[in-house]
Coordinates of C-alpha atoms in Angstrom, one line a residue:
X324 CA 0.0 0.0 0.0
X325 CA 2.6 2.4 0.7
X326 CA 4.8 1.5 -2.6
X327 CA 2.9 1.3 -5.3
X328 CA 4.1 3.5 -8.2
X329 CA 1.0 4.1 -9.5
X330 CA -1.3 4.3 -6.1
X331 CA -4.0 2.6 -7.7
X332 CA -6.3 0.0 -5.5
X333 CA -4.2 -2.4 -6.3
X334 CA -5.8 -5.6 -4.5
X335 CA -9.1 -4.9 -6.6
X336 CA -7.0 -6.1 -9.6
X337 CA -5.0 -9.0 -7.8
X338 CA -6.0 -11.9 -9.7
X339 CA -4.0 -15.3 -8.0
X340 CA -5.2 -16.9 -11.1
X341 CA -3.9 -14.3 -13.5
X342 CA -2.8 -15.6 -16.8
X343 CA 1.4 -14.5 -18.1
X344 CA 1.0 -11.3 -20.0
X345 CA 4.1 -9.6 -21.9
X346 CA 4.1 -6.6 -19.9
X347 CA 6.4 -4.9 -22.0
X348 CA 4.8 -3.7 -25.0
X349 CA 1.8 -2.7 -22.8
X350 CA 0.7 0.6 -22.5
X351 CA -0.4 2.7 -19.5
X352 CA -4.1 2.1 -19.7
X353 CA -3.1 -1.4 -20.5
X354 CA -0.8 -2.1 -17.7
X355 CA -3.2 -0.2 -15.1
X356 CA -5.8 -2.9 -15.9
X357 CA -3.6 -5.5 -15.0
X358 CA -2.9 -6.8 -11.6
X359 CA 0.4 -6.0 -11.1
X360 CA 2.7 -3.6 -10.9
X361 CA 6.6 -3.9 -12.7
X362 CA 9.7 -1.7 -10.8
X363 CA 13.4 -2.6 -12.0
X364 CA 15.8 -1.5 -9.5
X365 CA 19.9 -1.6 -9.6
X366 CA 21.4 -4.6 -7.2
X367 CA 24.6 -3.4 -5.8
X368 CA 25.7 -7.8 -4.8
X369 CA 23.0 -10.5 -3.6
X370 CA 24.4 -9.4 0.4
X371 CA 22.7 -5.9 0.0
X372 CA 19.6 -6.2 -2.2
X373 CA 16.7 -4.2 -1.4
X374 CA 14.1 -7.0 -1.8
X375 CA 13.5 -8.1 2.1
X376 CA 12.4 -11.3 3.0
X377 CA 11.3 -12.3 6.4
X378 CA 13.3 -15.2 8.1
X379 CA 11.4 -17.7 7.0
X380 CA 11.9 -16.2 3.4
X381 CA 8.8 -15.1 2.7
X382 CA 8.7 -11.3 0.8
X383 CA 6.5 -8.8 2.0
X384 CA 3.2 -7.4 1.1
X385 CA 0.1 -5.9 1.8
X386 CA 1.1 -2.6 3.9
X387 CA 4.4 -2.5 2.3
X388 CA 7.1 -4.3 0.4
X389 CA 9.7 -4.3 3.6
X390 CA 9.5 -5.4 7.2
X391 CA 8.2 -2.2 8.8
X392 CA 5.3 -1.8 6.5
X393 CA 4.9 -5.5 5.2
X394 CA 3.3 -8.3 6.3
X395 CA 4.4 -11.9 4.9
X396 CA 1.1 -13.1 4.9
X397 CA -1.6 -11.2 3.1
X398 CA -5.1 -13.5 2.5
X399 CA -7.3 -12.4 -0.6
X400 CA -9.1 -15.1 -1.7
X401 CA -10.7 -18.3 0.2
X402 CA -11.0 -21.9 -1.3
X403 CA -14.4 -23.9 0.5
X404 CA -13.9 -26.8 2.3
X405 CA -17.3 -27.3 1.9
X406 CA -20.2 -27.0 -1.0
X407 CA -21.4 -23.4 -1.3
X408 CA -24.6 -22.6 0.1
X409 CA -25.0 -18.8 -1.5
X410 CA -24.2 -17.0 -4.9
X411 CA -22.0 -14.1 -2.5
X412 CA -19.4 -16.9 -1.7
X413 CA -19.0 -17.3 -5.5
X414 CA -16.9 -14.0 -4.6
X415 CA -13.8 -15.9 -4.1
X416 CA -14.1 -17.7 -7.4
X417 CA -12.1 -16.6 -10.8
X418 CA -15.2 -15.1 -13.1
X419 CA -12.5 -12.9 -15.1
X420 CA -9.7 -13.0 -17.2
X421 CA -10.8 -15.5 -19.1
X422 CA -9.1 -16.1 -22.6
X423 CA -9.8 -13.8 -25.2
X424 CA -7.0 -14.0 -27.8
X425 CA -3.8 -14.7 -29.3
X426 CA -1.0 -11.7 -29.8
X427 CA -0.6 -11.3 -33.7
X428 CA 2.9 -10.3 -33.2
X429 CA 6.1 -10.2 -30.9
X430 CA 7.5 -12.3 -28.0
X431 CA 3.8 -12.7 -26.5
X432 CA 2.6 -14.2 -29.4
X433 CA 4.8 -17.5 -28.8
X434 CA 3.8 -17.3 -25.3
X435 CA 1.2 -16.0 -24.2
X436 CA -2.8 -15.7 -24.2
X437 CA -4.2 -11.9 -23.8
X438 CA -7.2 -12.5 -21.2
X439 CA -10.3 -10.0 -21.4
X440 CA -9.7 -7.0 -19.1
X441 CA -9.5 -5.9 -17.1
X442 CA -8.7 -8.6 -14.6
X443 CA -11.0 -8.0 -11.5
X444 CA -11.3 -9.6 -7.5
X445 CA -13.9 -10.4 -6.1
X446 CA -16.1 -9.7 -9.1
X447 CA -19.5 -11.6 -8.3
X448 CA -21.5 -10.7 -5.5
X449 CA -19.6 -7.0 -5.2
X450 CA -20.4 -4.4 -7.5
X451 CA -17.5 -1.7 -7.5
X452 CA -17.4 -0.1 -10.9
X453 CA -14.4 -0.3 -13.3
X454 CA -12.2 3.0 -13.9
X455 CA -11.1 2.2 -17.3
X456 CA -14.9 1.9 -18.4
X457 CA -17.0 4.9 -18.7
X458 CA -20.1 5.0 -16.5
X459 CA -22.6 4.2 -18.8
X460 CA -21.4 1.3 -20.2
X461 CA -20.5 -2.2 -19.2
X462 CA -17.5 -2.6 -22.1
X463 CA -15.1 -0.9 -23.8
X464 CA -11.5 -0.9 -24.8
X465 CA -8.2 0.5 -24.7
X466 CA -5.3 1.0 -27.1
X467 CA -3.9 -2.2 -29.0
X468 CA -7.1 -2.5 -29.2
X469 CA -7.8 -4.7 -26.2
X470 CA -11.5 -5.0 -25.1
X471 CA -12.2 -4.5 -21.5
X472 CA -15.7 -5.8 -19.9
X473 CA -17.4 -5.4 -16.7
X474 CA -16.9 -8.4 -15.6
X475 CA -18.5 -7.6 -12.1
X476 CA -21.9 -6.3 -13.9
X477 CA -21.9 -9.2 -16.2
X478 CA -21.4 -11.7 -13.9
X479 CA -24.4 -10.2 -11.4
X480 CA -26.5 -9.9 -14.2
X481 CA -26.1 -13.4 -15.5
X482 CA -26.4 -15.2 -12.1
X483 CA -28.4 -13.8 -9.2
X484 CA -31.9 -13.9 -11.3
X485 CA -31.2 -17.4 -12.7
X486 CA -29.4 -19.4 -10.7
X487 CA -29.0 -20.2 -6.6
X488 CA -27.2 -23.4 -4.4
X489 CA -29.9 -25.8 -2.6
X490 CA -27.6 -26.8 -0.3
X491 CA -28.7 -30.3 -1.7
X492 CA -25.2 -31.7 -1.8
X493 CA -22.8 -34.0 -0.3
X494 CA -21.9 -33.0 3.2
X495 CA -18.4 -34.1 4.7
X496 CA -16.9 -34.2 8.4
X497 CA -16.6 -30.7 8.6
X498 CA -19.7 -29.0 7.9
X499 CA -21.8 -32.0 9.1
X500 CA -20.3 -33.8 11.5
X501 CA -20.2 -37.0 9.4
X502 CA -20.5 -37.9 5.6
X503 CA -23.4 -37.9 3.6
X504 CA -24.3 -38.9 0.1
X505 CA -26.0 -36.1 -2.2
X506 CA -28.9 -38.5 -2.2
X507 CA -29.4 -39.2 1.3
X508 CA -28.9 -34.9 2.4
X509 CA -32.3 -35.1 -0.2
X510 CA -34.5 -37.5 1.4
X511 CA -33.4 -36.2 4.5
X512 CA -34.5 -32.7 3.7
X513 CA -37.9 -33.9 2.0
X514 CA -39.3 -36.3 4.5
X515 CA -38.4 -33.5 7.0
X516 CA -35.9 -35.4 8.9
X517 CA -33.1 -32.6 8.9
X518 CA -32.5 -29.1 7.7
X519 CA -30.7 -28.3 4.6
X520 CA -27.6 -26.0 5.6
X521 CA -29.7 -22.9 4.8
X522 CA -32.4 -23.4 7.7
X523 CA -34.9 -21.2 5.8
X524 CA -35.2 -23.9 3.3
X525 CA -38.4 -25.6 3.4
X526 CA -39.8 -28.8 1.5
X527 CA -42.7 -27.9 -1.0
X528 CA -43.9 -31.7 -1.6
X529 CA -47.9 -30.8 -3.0
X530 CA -49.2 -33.8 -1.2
X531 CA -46.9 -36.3 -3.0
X532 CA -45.1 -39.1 -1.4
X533 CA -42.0 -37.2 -0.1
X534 CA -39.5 -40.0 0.0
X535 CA -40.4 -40.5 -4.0
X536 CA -40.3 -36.7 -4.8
X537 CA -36.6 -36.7 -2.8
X538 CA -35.9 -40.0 -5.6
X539 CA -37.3 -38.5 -8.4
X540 CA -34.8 -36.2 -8.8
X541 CA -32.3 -38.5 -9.3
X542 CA -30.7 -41.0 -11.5
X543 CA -29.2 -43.9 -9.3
X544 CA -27.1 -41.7 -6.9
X545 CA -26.7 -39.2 -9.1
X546 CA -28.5 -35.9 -9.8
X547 CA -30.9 -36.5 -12.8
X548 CA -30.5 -33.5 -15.4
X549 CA -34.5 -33.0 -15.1
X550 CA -34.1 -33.2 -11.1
X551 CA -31.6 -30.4 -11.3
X552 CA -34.0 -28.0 -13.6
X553 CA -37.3 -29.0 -11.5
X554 CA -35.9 -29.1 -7.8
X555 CA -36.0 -25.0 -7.2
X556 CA -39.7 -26.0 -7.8
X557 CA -39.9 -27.6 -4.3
X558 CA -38.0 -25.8 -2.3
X559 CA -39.5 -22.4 -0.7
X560 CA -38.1 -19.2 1.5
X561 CA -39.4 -19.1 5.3
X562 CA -39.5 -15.9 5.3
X563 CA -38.1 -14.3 2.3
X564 CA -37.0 -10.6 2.7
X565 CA -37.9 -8.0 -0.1
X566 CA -34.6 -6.0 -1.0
X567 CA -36.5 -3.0 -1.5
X568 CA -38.1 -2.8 1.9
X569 CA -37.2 0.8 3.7
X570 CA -37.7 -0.7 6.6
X571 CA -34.5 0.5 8.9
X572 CA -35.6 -2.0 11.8
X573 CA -36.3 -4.8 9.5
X574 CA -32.5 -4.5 7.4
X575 CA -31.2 -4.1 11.3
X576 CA -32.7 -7.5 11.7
X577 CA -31.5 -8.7 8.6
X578 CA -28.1 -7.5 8.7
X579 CA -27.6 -8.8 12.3
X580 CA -28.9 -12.0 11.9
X581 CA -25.5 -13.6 12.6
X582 CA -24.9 -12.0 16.2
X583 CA -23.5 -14.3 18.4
X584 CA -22.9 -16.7 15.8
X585 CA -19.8 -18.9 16.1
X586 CA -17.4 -18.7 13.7
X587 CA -15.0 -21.1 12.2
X588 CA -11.2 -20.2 12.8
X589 CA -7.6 -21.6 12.2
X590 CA -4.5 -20.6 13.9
X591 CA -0.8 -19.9 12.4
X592 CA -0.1 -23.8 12.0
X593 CA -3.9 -24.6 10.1
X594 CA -5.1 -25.9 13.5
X595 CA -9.6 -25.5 13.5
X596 CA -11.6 -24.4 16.2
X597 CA -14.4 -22.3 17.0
X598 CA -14.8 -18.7 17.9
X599 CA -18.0 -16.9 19.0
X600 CA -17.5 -13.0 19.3
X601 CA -20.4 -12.2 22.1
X602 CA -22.4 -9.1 21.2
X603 CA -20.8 -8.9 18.0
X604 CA -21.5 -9.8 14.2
X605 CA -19.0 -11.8 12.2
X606 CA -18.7 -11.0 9.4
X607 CA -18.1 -13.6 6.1
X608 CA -15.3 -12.3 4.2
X609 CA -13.1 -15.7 4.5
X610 CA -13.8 -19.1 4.8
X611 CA -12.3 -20.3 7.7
X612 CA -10.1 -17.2 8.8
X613 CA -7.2 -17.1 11.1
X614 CA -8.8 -16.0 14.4
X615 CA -7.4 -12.7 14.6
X616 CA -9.9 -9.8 14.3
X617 CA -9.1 -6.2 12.8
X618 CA -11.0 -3.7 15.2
X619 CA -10.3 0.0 14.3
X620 CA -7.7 0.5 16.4
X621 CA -5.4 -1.8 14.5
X622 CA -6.7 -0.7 10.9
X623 CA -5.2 2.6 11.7
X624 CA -2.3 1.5 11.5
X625 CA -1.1 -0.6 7.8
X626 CA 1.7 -2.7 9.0
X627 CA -1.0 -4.7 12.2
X628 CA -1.2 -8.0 10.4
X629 CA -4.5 -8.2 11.5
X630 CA -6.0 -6.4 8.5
X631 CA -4.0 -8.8 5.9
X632 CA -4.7 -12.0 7.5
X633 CA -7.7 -12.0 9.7
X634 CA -11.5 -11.0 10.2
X635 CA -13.8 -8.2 10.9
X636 CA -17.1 -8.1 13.5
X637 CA -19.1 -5.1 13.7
X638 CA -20.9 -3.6 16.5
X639 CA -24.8 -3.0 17.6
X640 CA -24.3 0.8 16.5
X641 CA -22.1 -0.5 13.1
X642 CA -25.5 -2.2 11.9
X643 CA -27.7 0.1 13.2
X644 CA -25.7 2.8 11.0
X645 CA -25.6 0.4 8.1
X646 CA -29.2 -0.3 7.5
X647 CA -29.4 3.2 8.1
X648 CA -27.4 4.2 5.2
X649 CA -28.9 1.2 2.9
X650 CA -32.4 2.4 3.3
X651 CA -31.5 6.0 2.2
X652 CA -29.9 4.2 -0.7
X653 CA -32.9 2.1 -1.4
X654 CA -34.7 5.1 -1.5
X655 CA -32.3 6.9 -3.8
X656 CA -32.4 3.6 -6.4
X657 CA -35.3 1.7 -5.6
X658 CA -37.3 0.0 -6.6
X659 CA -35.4 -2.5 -7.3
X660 CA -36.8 -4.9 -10.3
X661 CA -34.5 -8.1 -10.1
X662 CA -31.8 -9.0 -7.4
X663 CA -29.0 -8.1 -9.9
X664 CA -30.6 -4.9 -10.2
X665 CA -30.0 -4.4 -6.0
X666 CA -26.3 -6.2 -6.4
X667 CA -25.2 -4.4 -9.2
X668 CA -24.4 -0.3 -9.4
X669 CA -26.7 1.4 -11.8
X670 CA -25.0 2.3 -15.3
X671 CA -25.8 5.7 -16.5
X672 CA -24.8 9.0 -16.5
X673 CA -25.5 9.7 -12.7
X674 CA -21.3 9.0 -11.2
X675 CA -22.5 8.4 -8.3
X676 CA -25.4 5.6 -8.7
X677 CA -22.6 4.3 -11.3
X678 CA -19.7 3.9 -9.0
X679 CA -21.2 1.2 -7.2
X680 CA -24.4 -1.2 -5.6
X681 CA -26.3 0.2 -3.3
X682 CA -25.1 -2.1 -0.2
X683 CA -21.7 -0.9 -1.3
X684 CA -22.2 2.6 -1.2
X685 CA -23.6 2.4 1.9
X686 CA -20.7 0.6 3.6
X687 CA -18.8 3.3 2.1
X688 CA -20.8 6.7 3.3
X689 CA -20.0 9.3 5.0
X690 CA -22.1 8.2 8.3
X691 CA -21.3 4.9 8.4
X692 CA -17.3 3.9 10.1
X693 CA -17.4 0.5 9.2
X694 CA -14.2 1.4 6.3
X695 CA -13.4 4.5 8.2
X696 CA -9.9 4.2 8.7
X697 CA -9.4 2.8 4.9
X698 CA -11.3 5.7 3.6
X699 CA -9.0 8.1 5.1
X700 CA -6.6 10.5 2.7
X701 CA -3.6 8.2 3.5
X702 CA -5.2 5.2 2.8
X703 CA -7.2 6.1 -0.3
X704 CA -6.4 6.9 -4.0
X705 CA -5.0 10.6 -4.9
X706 CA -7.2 12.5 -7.0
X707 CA -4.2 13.2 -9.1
X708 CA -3.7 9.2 -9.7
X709 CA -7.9 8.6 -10.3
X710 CA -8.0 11.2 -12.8
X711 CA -6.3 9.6 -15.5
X712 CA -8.9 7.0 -15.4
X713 CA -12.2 7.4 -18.1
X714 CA -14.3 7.3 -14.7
X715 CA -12.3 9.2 -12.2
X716 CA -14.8 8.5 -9.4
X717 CA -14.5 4.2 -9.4
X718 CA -10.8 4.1 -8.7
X719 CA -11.2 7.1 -5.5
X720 CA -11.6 4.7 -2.6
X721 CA -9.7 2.4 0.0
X722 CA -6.1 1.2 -1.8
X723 CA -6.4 -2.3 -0.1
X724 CA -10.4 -2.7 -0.9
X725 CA -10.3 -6.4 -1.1
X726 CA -8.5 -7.8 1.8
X727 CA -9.7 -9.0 5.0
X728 CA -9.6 -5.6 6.9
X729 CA -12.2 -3.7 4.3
X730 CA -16.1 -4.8 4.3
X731 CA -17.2 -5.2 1.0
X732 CA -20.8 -5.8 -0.4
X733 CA -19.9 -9.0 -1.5
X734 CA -19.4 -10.2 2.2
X735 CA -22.4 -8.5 3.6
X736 CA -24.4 -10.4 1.0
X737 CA -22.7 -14.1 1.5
X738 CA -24.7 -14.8 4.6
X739 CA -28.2 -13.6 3.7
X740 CA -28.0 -14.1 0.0
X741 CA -29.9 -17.2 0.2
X742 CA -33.4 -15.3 1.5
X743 CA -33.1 -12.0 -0.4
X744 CA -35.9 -11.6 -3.2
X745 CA -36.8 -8.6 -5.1
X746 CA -40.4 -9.1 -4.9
X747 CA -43.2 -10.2 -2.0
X748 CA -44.9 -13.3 -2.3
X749 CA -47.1 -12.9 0.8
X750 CA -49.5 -9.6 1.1
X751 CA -52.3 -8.4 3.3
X752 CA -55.4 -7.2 1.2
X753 CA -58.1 -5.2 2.5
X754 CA -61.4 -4.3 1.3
X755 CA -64.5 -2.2 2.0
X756 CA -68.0 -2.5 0.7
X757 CA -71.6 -0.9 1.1
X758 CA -74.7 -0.8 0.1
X759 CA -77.1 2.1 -0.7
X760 CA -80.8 2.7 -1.0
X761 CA -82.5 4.4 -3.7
X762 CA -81.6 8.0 -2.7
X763 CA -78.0 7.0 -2.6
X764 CA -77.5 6.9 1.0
X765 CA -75.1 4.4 2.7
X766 CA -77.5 1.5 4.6
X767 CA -74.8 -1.0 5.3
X768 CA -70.4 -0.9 5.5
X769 CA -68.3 -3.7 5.6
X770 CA -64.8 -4.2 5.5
X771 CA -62.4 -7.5 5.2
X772 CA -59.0 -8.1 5.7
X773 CA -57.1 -11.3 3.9
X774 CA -53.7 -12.6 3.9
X775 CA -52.6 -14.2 1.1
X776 CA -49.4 -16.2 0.0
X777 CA -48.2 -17.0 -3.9
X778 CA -47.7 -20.6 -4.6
X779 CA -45.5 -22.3 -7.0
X780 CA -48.8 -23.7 -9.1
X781 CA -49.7 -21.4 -11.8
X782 CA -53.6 -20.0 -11.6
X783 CA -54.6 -22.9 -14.6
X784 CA -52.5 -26.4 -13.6
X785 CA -52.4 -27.4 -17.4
X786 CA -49.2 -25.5 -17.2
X787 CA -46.9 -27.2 -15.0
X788 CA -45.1 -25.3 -12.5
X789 CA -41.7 -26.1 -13.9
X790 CA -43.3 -24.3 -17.3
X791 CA -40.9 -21.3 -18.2
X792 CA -42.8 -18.6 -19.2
X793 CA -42.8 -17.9 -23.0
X794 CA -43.7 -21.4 -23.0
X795 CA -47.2 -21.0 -21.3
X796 CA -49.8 -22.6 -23.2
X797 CA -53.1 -21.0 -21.2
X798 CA -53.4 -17.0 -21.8
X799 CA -54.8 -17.5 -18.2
X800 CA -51.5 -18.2 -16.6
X801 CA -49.8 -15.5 -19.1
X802 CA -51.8 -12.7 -17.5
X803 CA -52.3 -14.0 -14.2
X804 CA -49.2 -16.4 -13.2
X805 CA -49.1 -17.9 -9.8
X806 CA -51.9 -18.7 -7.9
X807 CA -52.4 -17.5 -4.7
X808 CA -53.1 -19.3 -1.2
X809 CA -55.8 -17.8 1.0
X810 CA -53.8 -17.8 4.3
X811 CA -56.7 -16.1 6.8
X812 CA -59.6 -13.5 6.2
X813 CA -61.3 -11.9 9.1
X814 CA -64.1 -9.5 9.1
X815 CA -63.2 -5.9 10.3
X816 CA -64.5 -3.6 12.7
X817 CA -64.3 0.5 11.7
X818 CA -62.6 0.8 15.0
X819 CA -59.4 -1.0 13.2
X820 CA -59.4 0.4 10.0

């Protein structure tokens, strides 16, 4: 952080995966999109080179590239020791840089493969817009040409509408407490002997045979192609949150819903064990983290290893301040039509709906401390260095966004992911009625009040409800879609209304 050349945020652009690029017939724009940085410096003899190592021979990162800044351990990236149970987790995975093309000429074309830029961390589930890309659009390219993409907009866009983990999966030691075969965590689930890991997660059987529904979506011990395409179908939300509720108690809720939670940990050596932070909310940034959390204190200063290595909580008045912030976002963007419309920042003129999501740019605001310390003028990108960008506004920000010390969206979002919607399925109706004599005056009032919940059974069942929609065959179901279940209707009493 404090030797960067170019002071960009350079962890936002560290790609562990990234692919060998000839760096030297790159120019500015191009090497700014890449995710790292090349110095040449003169060695005087092997006994005094500047590079320092620590004594176990590790080189230094993170705060600096030396011992009083650096730390010889800096954690990005997580791999899961278990099956996923949420689209933010997919964070940690390598949705960029894929390969694009083959240099025409030079030494890179005998060796190397161009990927599409720029390279970006922590692209899906976080929503921080891309520098080299003007605000209103998702692509463009810089000089060679080379094509850059938003890879964090695409990716949103193409997953959290479409696609979601059941949890239905084989279960090992450690998230279990003994082994279990894809096939048996199904039956399990259906016939209601245990939980799927994502509690809210309840079997929707219609009054079929529950140990035959469980079987029917598989072929031997295998998921079935047809079981994976039809078992979303069974599976419902216990209470489902809408994303574009402005509710600040009800995002409080939300947001703290892991206080007291324990959390898995490792030590220095890769030894497990479990933490629980009392009165405080963990927060899912790495799988498994070493149990060593960075509280404010220590993120004021870069060279604490805390911030490189370990884990954040935040505090009653940190989510109270964040839900806060989100609804006056909400209500600045809302409503919100899909979930990658509430992930994703909104591309248009408007810089500052562009920049980022909404759950990001509340995290970042001016009222909320959870990135405080990384926000600060020392810790941040120069105007001087963001303005040479096409979007200025997308590279200001926290230099070390992306390691364990900064809250991002993405992290926010792993943990409740799997019960956000975009829409309501459950509403309370009301209704009044009267009747009137002859001259038009009011004889009798009534008024009604019903509850009523949206089923996975569209309004006609000649459609089944596995059906996608362009493929509806009754106009019925094309106007009306899902039927509705009457949950309770009471008679009201003008006192309540």
């Amino acid at each position: 952080e404090t030797e960067t050349d170019t002071g960009t945020r350079f962890l936002t652009r560290f790609n562990p995966k990234a692919h060998h690029v000839d760096f030297y017939d790159l120019s500015g724009p191009e090497r700014d999109a890449l995710p790292y940085e090349v110095r040449i410096e003169p060695l005087v003899s092997w006994k005094n080179r500047s590079l320092e190592v620590s004594t176990n021979g590790n080189a230094f990162f993170g705060g600096g590239l030396n011992a009083q800044y650096g730390s010889p351990f800096v954690i990005t990236h997580s791999v899961p020791r278990e099956p996923i149970v949420s689209l933010g987790a997919l964070q940690h995975s390598m949705a960029n840089g894929f390969e694009r093309f083959k240099p025409t000429w030079g030494y890179a074309a005998l060796t190397c493969r161009e990927p599409l830029l720029p390279q970006v961390s922590h692209a899906i589930g976080n929503s921080m817009a891309l520098p080299m890309i003007p605000p209103d659009r998702t692509t463009s390219q810089v000089a060679g040409p080379r094509p850059l993409a938003d890879h964090s907009f695409l990716a949103n866009l193409g997953l959290w509408d479409d696609w979601f983990f059941s949890g239905i999966a084989s279960q090992n030691r450690f998230s279990s407490g003994g082994n279990l075969a894809q096939r048996n965590v199904a039956l399990a689930f259906f016939t209601g002997e245990r939980d799927l890991p994502v509690a809210r997660y309840r079997p929707e059987t219609d009054g079929e045979d529950a140990r035959s529904l469980a079987l029917s979506f598989f072929r031997g011990t295998i998921a079935s192609d047809t079981g994976i395409d039809e078992v979303a179908s069974h599976i419902r939300v216990d209470g489902m949150f809408n994303v574009n509720s402005t509710s600040v108690e009800a995002w409080k809720t939300v947001l703290g819903s892991l206080k007291d939670r324990p959390t898995a940990v490792s030590d220095g050596s890769g030894a497990e064990s479990v933490s629980r932070d009392n009165g405080a909310v963990p927060v899912a940034n790495l799988f498994n983290p070493r149990d060593a959390i960075a509280d404010h204190s220590s993120l004021s200063d870069i060279s604490t290893p805390e911030q490189w290595i370990g884990r954040r909580t935040l505090t009653d008045d940190e989510i109270q301040s964040l839900a806060e912030a989100l609804v006056k976002e909400i209500r600045k963007r809302g409503p919100f039509l899909s979930l990658a419309d509430f992930v994703n920042r909104r591309v248009g003129n408007n810089k500052e709906l562009a920049r980022c999501g909404a759950l990001q740019a509340a995290l970042d605001s001016d009222e909320v401390e959870i990135n405080r310390e990384h926000l600060s003028s020392n810790r941040a990108v120069s105007d001087l260095v963001a303005g040479r960008f096409a979007f200025p506004e997308a590279e200001q920000g926290a230099l070390a966004q992306g390691s364990p010390g900064y809250v991002k969206q993405g992290d926010i979002l792993t943990p409740i992911a799997p019960i956000l919607s975009a829409r309501s399925d459950s509403f309370l109706i009301r209704a009044y009625g009267e009747s009137v004599d002859g001259a038009g005056n009011v004889i009798a009032q009534a008024w009604c009040e019903a509850v009523v919940s949206r089923n996975r059974n569209f309004v006609d069942p000649a459609d089944e409800a596995t059906t996608p929609i362009d493929n509806l065959n009754r106009e019925a179901n094309r106007i009306f879609g899902r039927r509705f279940d009457l949950v309770s209707f009471r008679w009201l009493n003008p006192s309540e209304i």
